[in-house]
Amino acid sequence: MLDLIIIGSGSAGLSAAIYGIRANLKLLVIEKEFEGTGQVALSSKVDNYLGLPGLDGYSMGEQFREHAVNFGVEFLEASVTEISKDDNSKIFTVKTSKGEVYEAKAVIYAAGAVHRHLDVPGEDEFASKGVSYCATCDGAFYRGKTTAVVGGGDTALDDALYLSALCEKVYLIHRRDEFRAAEITVKRVKEKANIELVLNSQVEEILGNDRVNAVKLVGGKTIDIDGIFIAAGSVPVSKVVEGVADLNPAGYIIADENGITSTPGFFAAGDVRTKTLRQVVTAVSDGACAATAAAHYIESL
Ligand SMILES: Cc1cc2nc3c(=O)[nH]c(=O)nc-3n(C[C@H](O)[C@H](O)[C@H](O)COP(=O)(O)OP(=O)(O)OC[C@H]3O[C@@H](n4cnc5c(N)ncnc54)[C@H](O)[C@@H]3O)c2cc1C
């Protein structure tokens, strides 16, 4: 029997693991991807994490992980498919895609969030054939070419800036006439000569033959492109938590800053929980707080 199972090895899960193991908890981290570090790995440069300015996201994730490995944290590569709690014994049972079953006194759920799809014709058809959700991963394939970025938040504008250094031309397609991104980022985008803003516009269809060659906007306008990067926000990975703890209408797990949910012993940390700022620093903080709260909970049993 484990004290604690941590689901997810992103910034929140890894931070929870370090705090959990230092609290002498017998714990296991279950991670969907082999030696994954979650979304942080997708960031070209994390410039807002205290004390580590300018570090690329991949290296930051590797450092987080190495810290946990060096502290003796054990990892299991599998996807969690089911979580349940026995109300009498108060024991949690966690099942994985590989058929394994683990029991623990407490669970920290830190499965993060994934990219939101536009759900337009051509999006699935041309996935990895010109449709991408990660500029830092795929941008280099479009050196000297023309791309479009869809979205109006920090990620979309960051992507447009990143691509503007590689591509001949970048169209930034946004459905409103104002951006949700930080002022400084908006200013930098507006100053880039090869970024063209396509405002008050929505994608109707992504067109191509064997690869993307154009994007059609609602209203009929078509723009020729070689690739399209979709940065339209994210959705929480919380399907498996339905019936385990309360979710808000958008699917985020309702939890406070200590990760405490509607189910005693079940904690939520990182991007998957209700909060206003979803960043590395808040995910790391969440992991620390949730592991500390979990240790107190286990002690109280
Ligand atoms: C392109 C991009 C750029 C960003 N730039 C910045 C930045 O500059 N600064 C900043 O502070 N933040 C940035 N962010 C946001 C930041 O990366 C996230 O807020 C943070 O990484 C969230 O961490 P997390 O641990 O909550 O979730 P994630 O990082 O999403 O980790 C969740 C983990 O859980 C795993 N998982 C999911 N489901 C299961 C399952 N069923 N079983 C087992 N494991 C599962 C996933 O594989 C993943 O590894 C950026 C995000 C993106 C996408």
Tab-separated table of C-alpha atoms and ligand atoms in Angstrom:
chain	number	residue	atom	x	y	z
A	1	MET	CA	0.000	0.000	0.000
A	2	LEU	CA	1.307	3.404	-1.030
A	3	ASP	CA	0.804	6.597	0.937
A	4	LEU	CA	0.401	8.720	-2.156
A	5	ILE	CA	-0.076	8.335	-5.898
A	6	ILE	CA	0.747	11.389	-8.017
A	7	ILE	CA	-0.842	11.380	-11.469
A	8	GLY	CA	1.179	13.399	-14.010
A	9	SER	CA	4.856	14.362	-14.175
A	10	GLY	CA	4.532	17.983	-15.274
A	11	SER	CA	5.696	20.897	-13.149
A	12	ALA	CA	2.939	20.310	-10.573
A	13	GLY	CA	3.417	16.536	-10.301
A	14	LEU	CA	7.213	16.745	-10.026
A	15	SER	CA	7.033	19.460	-7.388
A	16	ALA	CA	4.481	17.385	-5.439
A	17	ALA	CA	6.823	14.398	-5.659
A	18	ILE	CA	9.742	16.337	-4.163
A	19	TYR	CA	7.633	17.653	-1.286
A	20	GLY	CA	6.020	14.244	-0.779
A	21	ILE	CA	9.270	12.305	-0.612
A	22	ARG	CA	10.794	14.890	1.737
A	23	ALA	CA	7.744	14.349	3.966
A	24	ASN	CA	8.709	10.652	4.038
A	25	LEU	CA	5.679	9.529	2.074
A	26	LYS	CA	5.838	6.242	0.180
A	27	LEU	CA	4.817	7.508	-3.231
A	28	LEU	CA	4.632	6.693	-6.923
A	29	VAL	CA	4.346	9.084	-9.876
A	30	ILE	CA	2.292	7.688	-12.756
A	31	GLU	CA	3.105	9.434	-16.033
A	32	LYS	CA	1.501	9.028	-19.419
A	33	GLU	CA	4.626	9.850	-21.429
A	34	PHE	CA	7.993	8.170	-20.976
A	35	GLU	CA	10.141	10.540	-18.921
A	36	GLY	CA	7.707	13.354	-19.721
A	37	THR	CA	7.775	16.782	-18.164
A	38	GLY	CA	4.450	18.107	-19.439
A	39	GLN	CA	3.704	21.406	-21.142
A	40	VAL	CA	6.790	23.236	-19.912
A	41	ALA	CA	8.794	21.315	-22.519
A	42	LEU	CA	6.787	23.084	-25.247
A	43	SER	CA	7.865	26.579	-24.211
A	44	SER	CA	10.766	27.959	-26.268
A	45	LYS	CA	11.812	30.244	-23.433
A	46	VAL	CA	10.423	30.522	-19.928
A	47	ASP	CA	11.273	34.076	-18.966
A	48	ASN	CA	9.050	34.470	-15.939
A	49	TYR	CA	10.202	31.760	-13.526
A	50	LEU	CA	11.924	33.330	-10.548
A	51	GLY	CA	15.693	32.926	-10.585
A	52	LEU	CA	15.943	31.103	-13.931
A	53	PRO	CA	15.326	33.780	-16.577
A	54	GLY	CA	15.703	32.832	-20.218
A	55	LEU	CA	15.902	29.077	-19.731
A	56	ASP	CA	14.257	27.075	-22.522
A	57	GLY	CA	11.251	25.054	-21.386
A	58	TYR	CA	12.692	21.690	-22.337
A	59	SER	CA	15.798	22.217	-20.163
A	60	MET	CA	13.674	23.541	-17.314
A	61	GLY	CA	11.490	20.414	-17.401
A	62	GLU	CA	14.588	18.202	-17.483
A	63	GLN	CA	15.988	20.005	-14.421
A	64	PHE	CA	12.688	19.572	-12.545
A	65	ARG	CA	12.664	15.885	-13.383
A	66	GLU	CA	16.313	15.312	-12.516
A	67	HIS	CA	15.679	16.919	-9.126
A	68	ALA	CA	12.902	14.394	-8.427
A	69	VAL	CA	14.931	11.438	-9.761
A	70	ASN	CA	17.900	12.413	-7.578
A	71	PHE	CA	15.604	12.476	-4.537
A	72	GLY	CA	14.636	8.854	-5.253
A	73	VAL	CA	11.147	9.398	-6.667
A	74	GLU	CA	9.798	6.325	-8.466
A	75	PHE	CA	7.995	6.690	-11.789
A	76	LEU	CA	5.648	4.399	-13.687
A	77	GLU	CA	4.965	4.993	-17.382
A	78	ALA	CA	1.231	4.385	-17.894
A	79	SER	CA	-1.965	6.306	-18.405
A	80	VAL	CA	-4.400	6.379	-15.496
A	81	THR	CA	-7.790	5.158	-16.701
A	82	GLU	CA	-9.813	4.881	-13.481
A	83	ILE	CA	-9.746	6.302	-9.948
A	84	SER	CA	-12.086	5.230	-7.153
A	85	LYS	CA	-12.306	5.570	-3.389
A	86	ASP	CA	-13.704	3.032	-0.929
A	87	ASP	CA	-15.679	5.099	1.556
A	88	ASN	CA	-15.269	2.541	4.349
A	89	SER	CA	-11.529	1.889	4.126
A	90	LYS	CA	-10.844	5.389	2.671
A	91	ILE	CA	-8.403	3.701	0.295
A	92	PHE	CA	-8.024	4.939	-3.291
A	93	THR	CA	-7.678	2.463	-6.158
A	94	VAL	CA	-5.956	3.674	-9.323
A	95	LYS	CA	-6.062	1.613	-12.520
A	96	THR	CA	-3.800	2.137	-15.528
A	97	SER	CA	-3.949	1.486	-19.251
A	98	LYS	CA	-1.530	-1.389	-18.739
A	99	GLY	CA	-3.952	-3.174	-16.424
A	100	GLU	CA	-2.017	-2.458	-13.216
A	101	VAL	CA	-3.937	-1.619	-10.051
A	102	TYR	CA	-2.413	0.472	-7.263
A	103	GLU	CA	-3.779	1.415	-3.868
A	104	ALA	CA	-2.952	4.530	-1.869
A	105	LYS	CA	-4.169	6.548	1.076
A	106	ALA	CA	-4.198	9.756	-0.986
A	107	VAL	CA	-4.007	10.890	-4.615
A	108	ILE	CA	-2.673	14.105	-6.145
A	109	TYR	CA	-4.124	14.588	-9.606
A	110	ALA	CA	-1.847	16.782	-11.751
A	111	ALA	CA	-2.701	15.769	-15.309
A	112	GLY	CA	-2.633	19.325	-16.670
A	113	ALA	CA	-4.281	20.546	-19.820
A	114	VAL	CA	-4.087	19.990	-23.599
A	115	HIS	CA	-4.549	22.153	-26.683
A	116	ARG	CA	-8.043	23.154	-27.697
A	117	HIS	CA	-8.977	22.147	-31.243
A	118	LEU	CA	-10.799	24.466	-33.641
A	119	ASP	CA	-13.006	21.592	-34.820
A	120	VAL	CA	-13.055	22.811	-38.427
A	121	PRO	CA	-12.839	20.719	-41.613
A	122	GLY	CA	-9.233	19.918	-42.535
A	123	GLU	CA	-7.889	20.196	-38.979
A	124	ASP	CA	-7.718	16.461	-38.291
A	125	GLU	CA	-7.106	15.556	-41.934
A	126	PHE	CA	-3.933	17.666	-42.078
A	127	ALA	CA	-2.682	16.995	-38.548
A	128	SER	CA	1.133	16.827	-38.811
A	129	LYS	CA	0.759	17.705	-42.521
A	130	GLY	CA	0.764	21.434	-41.940
A	131	VAL	CA	-1.486	21.655	-38.867
A	132	SER	CA	0.454	22.011	-35.616
A	133	TYR	CA	-0.254	22.951	-31.999
A	134	CYS	CA	3.346	23.671	-31.046
A	135	ALA	CA	5.388	26.366	-32.796
A	136	THR	CA	8.533	25.601	-30.842
A	137	CYS	CA	8.286	21.920	-31.780
A	138	ASP	CA	7.458	22.306	-35.489
A	139	GLY	CA	8.394	25.883	-36.411
A	140	ALA	CA	11.777	24.931	-37.858
A	141	PHE	CA	10.014	22.961	-40.630
A	142	TYR	CA	8.628	26.261	-41.955
A	143	ARG	CA	11.872	28.195	-42.339
A	144	GLY	CA	11.446	30.739	-45.161
A	145	LYS	CA	7.783	29.780	-45.637
A	146	THR	CA	4.401	31.360	-44.905
A	147	THR	CA	2.441	30.328	-41.840
A	148	ALA	CA	-0.642	31.343	-39.913
A	149	VAL	CA	-1.199	31.349	-36.165
A	150	VAL	CA	-4.739	31.154	-34.799
A	151	GLY	CA	-5.509	32.680	-31.391
A	152	GLY	CA	-5.267	35.869	-29.374
A	153	GLY	CA	-3.665	34.929	-26.057
A	154	ASP	CA	-0.067	34.778	-24.832
A	155	THR	CA	0.635	31.446	-26.493
A	156	ALA	CA	-0.651	32.595	-29.903
A	157	LEU	CA	1.353	35.815	-29.825
A	158	ASP	CA	4.462	34.042	-28.537
A	159	ASP	CA	4.076	31.553	-31.375
A	160	ALA	CA	3.732	34.358	-33.943
A	161	LEU	CA	6.893	36.040	-32.631
A	162	TYR	CA	8.794	32.759	-32.610
A	163	LEU	CA	7.714	31.962	-36.178
A	164	SER	CA	8.436	35.498	-37.407
A	165	ALA	CA	12.132	34.792	-36.844
A	166	LEU	CA	11.936	31.707	-39.062
A	167	CYS	CA	9.221	32.345	-41.622
A	168	GLU	CA	9.031	34.818	-44.446
A	169	LYS	CA	5.509	35.789	-43.438
A	170	VAL	CA	3.206	35.032	-40.497
A	171	TYR	CA	-0.537	35.749	-40.434
A	172	LEU	CA	-2.004	36.088	-36.959
A	173	ILE	CA	-5.703	35.219	-37.176
A	174	HIS	CA	-7.829	36.291	-34.220
A	175	ARG	CA	-11.589	36.357	-33.880
A	176	ARG	CA	-11.629	39.647	-31.937
A	177	ASP	CA	-9.964	43.015	-32.504
A	178	GLU	CA	-8.113	42.965	-29.165
A	179	PHE	CA	-5.626	40.481	-27.772
A	180	ARG	CA	-5.685	38.818	-24.342
A	181	ALA	CA	-1.875	38.638	-24.231
A	182	ALA	CA	0.506	40.744	-22.114
A	183	GLU	CA	0.874	44.346	-23.345
A	184	ILE	CA	4.596	43.960	-23.993
A	185	THR	CA	3.990	40.902	-26.183
A	186	VAL	CA	1.254	42.679	-28.169
A	187	LYS	CA	3.624	45.607	-28.739
A	188	ARG	CA	6.398	43.307	-29.980
A	189	VAL	CA	3.987	41.562	-32.375
A	190	LYS	CA	2.756	44.869	-33.783
A	191	GLU	CA	6.353	45.980	-34.380
A	192	LYS	CA	7.246	42.903	-36.449
A	193	ALA	CA	7.183	43.758	-40.147
A	194	ASN	CA	6.507	40.185	-41.275
A	195	ILE	CA	3.525	39.542	-38.959
A	196	GLU	CA	0.196	40.537	-40.523
A	197	LEU	CA	-2.781	40.805	-38.189
A	198	VAL	CA	-6.009	39.277	-39.495
A	199	LEU	CA	-8.495	40.472	-36.888
A	200	ASN	CA	-12.223	39.860	-36.429
A	201	SER	CA	-11.735	36.672	-38.430
A	202	GLN	CA	-12.476	33.011	-37.808
A	203	VAL	CA	-11.170	29.943	-39.570
A	204	GLU	CA	-13.841	28.102	-41.547
A	205	GLU	CA	-11.695	25.419	-43.148
A	206	ILE	CA	-8.101	24.341	-43.549
A	207	LEU	CA	-7.420	23.524	-47.196
A	208	GLY	CA	-4.809	21.419	-48.964
A	209	ASN	CA	-4.041	18.424	-51.143
A	210	ASP	CA	-1.551	16.120	-49.440
A	211	ARG	CA	-0.467	19.041	-47.169
A	212	VAL	CA	-1.981	22.337	-46.033
A	213	ASN	CA	-1.819	25.046	-48.711
A	214	ALA	CA	-4.435	27.596	-47.582
A	215	VAL	CA	-6.823	28.635	-44.850
A	216	LYS	CA	-10.370	29.730	-45.607
A	217	LEU	CA	-11.924	32.310	-43.286
A	218	VAL	CA	-15.594	32.744	-42.454
A	219	GLY	CA	-16.863	35.131	-45.126
A	220	GLY	CA	-14.932	33.446	-47.906
A	221	LYS	CA	-11.457	35.050	-47.829
A	222	THR	CA	-8.668	32.532	-48.484
A	223	ILE	CA	-5.021	32.998	-47.467
A	224	ASP	CA	-2.260	30.878	-49.000
A	225	ILE	CA	-0.054	29.305	-46.326
A	226	ASP	CA	2.328	26.381	-45.876
A	227	GLY	CA	1.385	25.638	-42.287
A	228	ILE	CA	-1.032	26.650	-39.561
A	229	PHE	CA	-0.368	26.778	-35.820
A	230	ILE	CA	-3.431	26.563	-33.615
A	231	ALA	CA	-3.094	28.291	-30.248
A	232	ALA	CA	-6.717	28.579	-29.199
A	233	GLY	CA	-6.324	27.825	-25.507
A	234	SER	CA	-6.389	24.611	-23.576
A	235	VAL	CA	-8.798	22.164	-21.981
A	236	PRO	CA	-8.254	20.370	-18.661
A	237	VAL	CA	-7.436	16.663	-18.704
A	238	SER	CA	-10.096	15.708	-16.187
A	239	LYS	CA	-12.345	13.091	-17.819
A	240	VAL	CA	-11.066	10.390	-15.485
A	241	VAL	CA	-12.001	12.536	-12.460
A	242	GLU	CA	-15.714	12.719	-13.347
A	243	GLY	CA	-17.548	11.149	-10.414
A	244	VAL	CA	-14.424	11.261	-8.233
A	245	ALA	CA	-14.444	14.986	-7.374
A	246	ASP	CA	-16.475	18.042	-8.373
A	247	LEU	CA	-15.581	19.801	-11.634
A	248	ASN	CA	-16.649	23.253	-12.788
A	249	PRO	CA	-18.651	23.618	-16.039
A	250	ALA	CA	-15.412	23.972	-18.064
A	251	GLY	CA	-14.093	20.697	-16.628
A	252	TYR	CA	-11.536	22.112	-14.183
A	253	ILE	CA	-11.338	20.329	-10.829
A	254	ILE	CA	-12.730	22.589	-8.130
A	255	ALA	CA	-9.891	22.907	-5.629
A	256	ASP	CA	-8.385	25.554	-3.364
A	257	GLU	CA	-4.732	26.632	-3.149
A	258	ASN	CA	-3.951	23.541	-1.061
A	259	GLY	CA	-5.397	21.328	-3.770
A	260	ILE	CA	-8.281	20.284	-1.511
A	261	THR	CA	-11.230	19.012	-3.548
A	262	SER	CA	-14.743	17.831	-2.710
A	263	THR	CA	-13.307	14.363	-1.944
A	264	PRO	CA	-11.114	14.032	1.167
A	265	GLY	CA	-7.708	12.593	0.265
A	266	PHE	CA	-8.045	13.514	-3.418
A	267	PHE	CA	-6.012	16.609	-4.255
A	268	ALA	CA	-5.674	18.565	-7.521
A	269	ALA	CA	-2.598	20.546	-8.551
A	270	GLY	CA	-1.507	22.620	-11.523
A	271	ASP	CA	-3.359	23.612	-14.680
A	272	VAL	CA	-6.135	21.077	-14.098
A	273	ARG	CA	-7.566	22.890	-11.073
A	274	THR	CA	-9.678	26.039	-10.817
A	275	LYS	CA	-7.439	29.106	-10.595
A	276	THR	CA	-6.748	32.339	-12.438
A	277	LEU	CA	-3.090	31.976	-13.453
A	278	ARG	CA	-1.900	28.798	-15.203
A	279	GLN	CA	1.886	29.015	-15.326
A	280	VAL	CA	4.931	26.986	-14.320
A	281	VAL	CA	5.394	28.945	-11.114
A	282	THR	CA	1.792	28.364	-9.977
A	283	ALA	CA	1.932	24.672	-10.992
A	284	VAL	CA	5.095	24.191	-8.919
A	285	SER	CA	3.492	26.019	-6.009
A	286	ASP	CA	0.341	23.900	-6.313
A	287	GLY	CA	2.384	20.684	-6.219
A	288	ALA	CA	4.174	21.771	-3.054
A	289	CYS	CA	0.946	22.831	-1.313
A	290	ALA	CA	-0.978	19.712	-2.371
A	291	ALA	CA	1.775	17.345	-1.192
A	292	THR	CA	1.961	19.137	2.149
A	293	ALA	CA	-1.827	18.969	2.513
A	294	ALA	CA	-1.763	15.282	1.506
A	295	ALA	CA	0.883	14.549	4.181
A	296	HIS	CA	-1.336	16.213	6.824
A	297	TYR	CA	-4.348	14.253	5.566
A	298	ILE	CA	-2.486	10.908	5.684
A	299	GLU	CA	-1.230	11.739	9.185
A	300	SER	CA	-4.823	12.382	10.284
A	301	LEU	CA	-6.126	8.983	9.123
B	1	LIG	C1	3.539	26.576	-25.680
B	1	LIG	C2	3.463	26.880	-24.198
B	1	LIG	C3	4.257	27.873	-23.676
B	1	LIG	C4	4.214	28.164	-22.319
B	1	LIG	N1	5.026	29.140	-21.822
B	1	LIG	C5	5.060	29.384	-20.488
B	1	LIG	C6	5.970	30.335	-19.938
B	1	LIG	O1	6.734	30.966	-20.658
B	1	LIG	N2	5.951	30.520	-18.600
B	1	LIG	C7	5.126	29.848	-17.754
B	1	LIG	O2	5.198	30.034	-16.557
B	1	LIG	N3	4.234	28.940	-18.253
B	1	LIG	C8	4.181	28.699	-19.593
B	1	LIG	N4	3.295	27.795	-20.097
B	1	LIG	C9	2.320	27.164	-19.174
B	1	LIG	C10	2.984	26.081	-18.315
B	1	LIG	O3	3.763	25.250	-19.163
B	1	LIG	C11	1.908	25.267	-17.605
B	1	LIG	O4	1.112	26.130	-16.823
B	1	LIG	C12	2.496	24.219	-16.656
B	1	LIG	O5	3.505	23.486	-17.312
B	1	LIG	C13	1.392	23.278	-16.157
B	1	LIG	O6	1.961	22.227	-15.451
B	1	LIG	P1	1.060	21.019	-14.919
B	1	LIG	O7	1.984	20.118	-14.183
B	1	LIG	O8	-0.132	21.511	-14.225
B	1	LIG	O9	0.492	20.297	-16.202
B	1	LIG	P2	1.248	19.610	-17.532
B	1	LIG	O10	2.516	20.319	-17.717
B	1	LIG	O11	0.195	19.636	-18.532
B	1	LIG	O12	1.546	18.151	-17.019
B	1	LIG	C14	0.565	17.157	-16.912
B	1	LIG	C15	1.187	15.791	-17.093
B	1	LIG	O13	0.217	14.794	-16.788
B	1	LIG	C16	0.303	13.751	-17.740
B	1	LIG	N5	-0.984	13.061	-17.824
B	1	LIG	C17	-2.133	13.499	-18.401
B	1	LIG	N6	-3.113	12.582	-18.284
B	1	LIG	C18	-2.577	11.529	-17.626
B	1	LIG	C19	-3.069	10.258	-17.221
B	1	LIG	N7	-4.339	9.873	-17.461
B	1	LIG	N8	-2.232	9.414	-16.600
B	1	LIG	C20	-0.944	9.757	-16.329
B	1	LIG	N9	-0.415	10.961	-16.694
B	1	LIG	C21	-1.220	11.828	-17.330
B	1	LIG	C22	0.671	14.470	-19.036
B	1	LIG	O14	1.251	13.571	-19.942
B	1	LIG	C23	1.652	15.533	-18.520
B	1	LIG	O15	2.967	15.059	-18.526
B	1	LIG	C24	3.326	27.457	-21.448
B	1	LIG	C25	2.519	26.447	-21.984
B	1	LIG	C26	2.578	26.157	-23.342
B	1	LIG	C27	1.708	25.053	-23.898
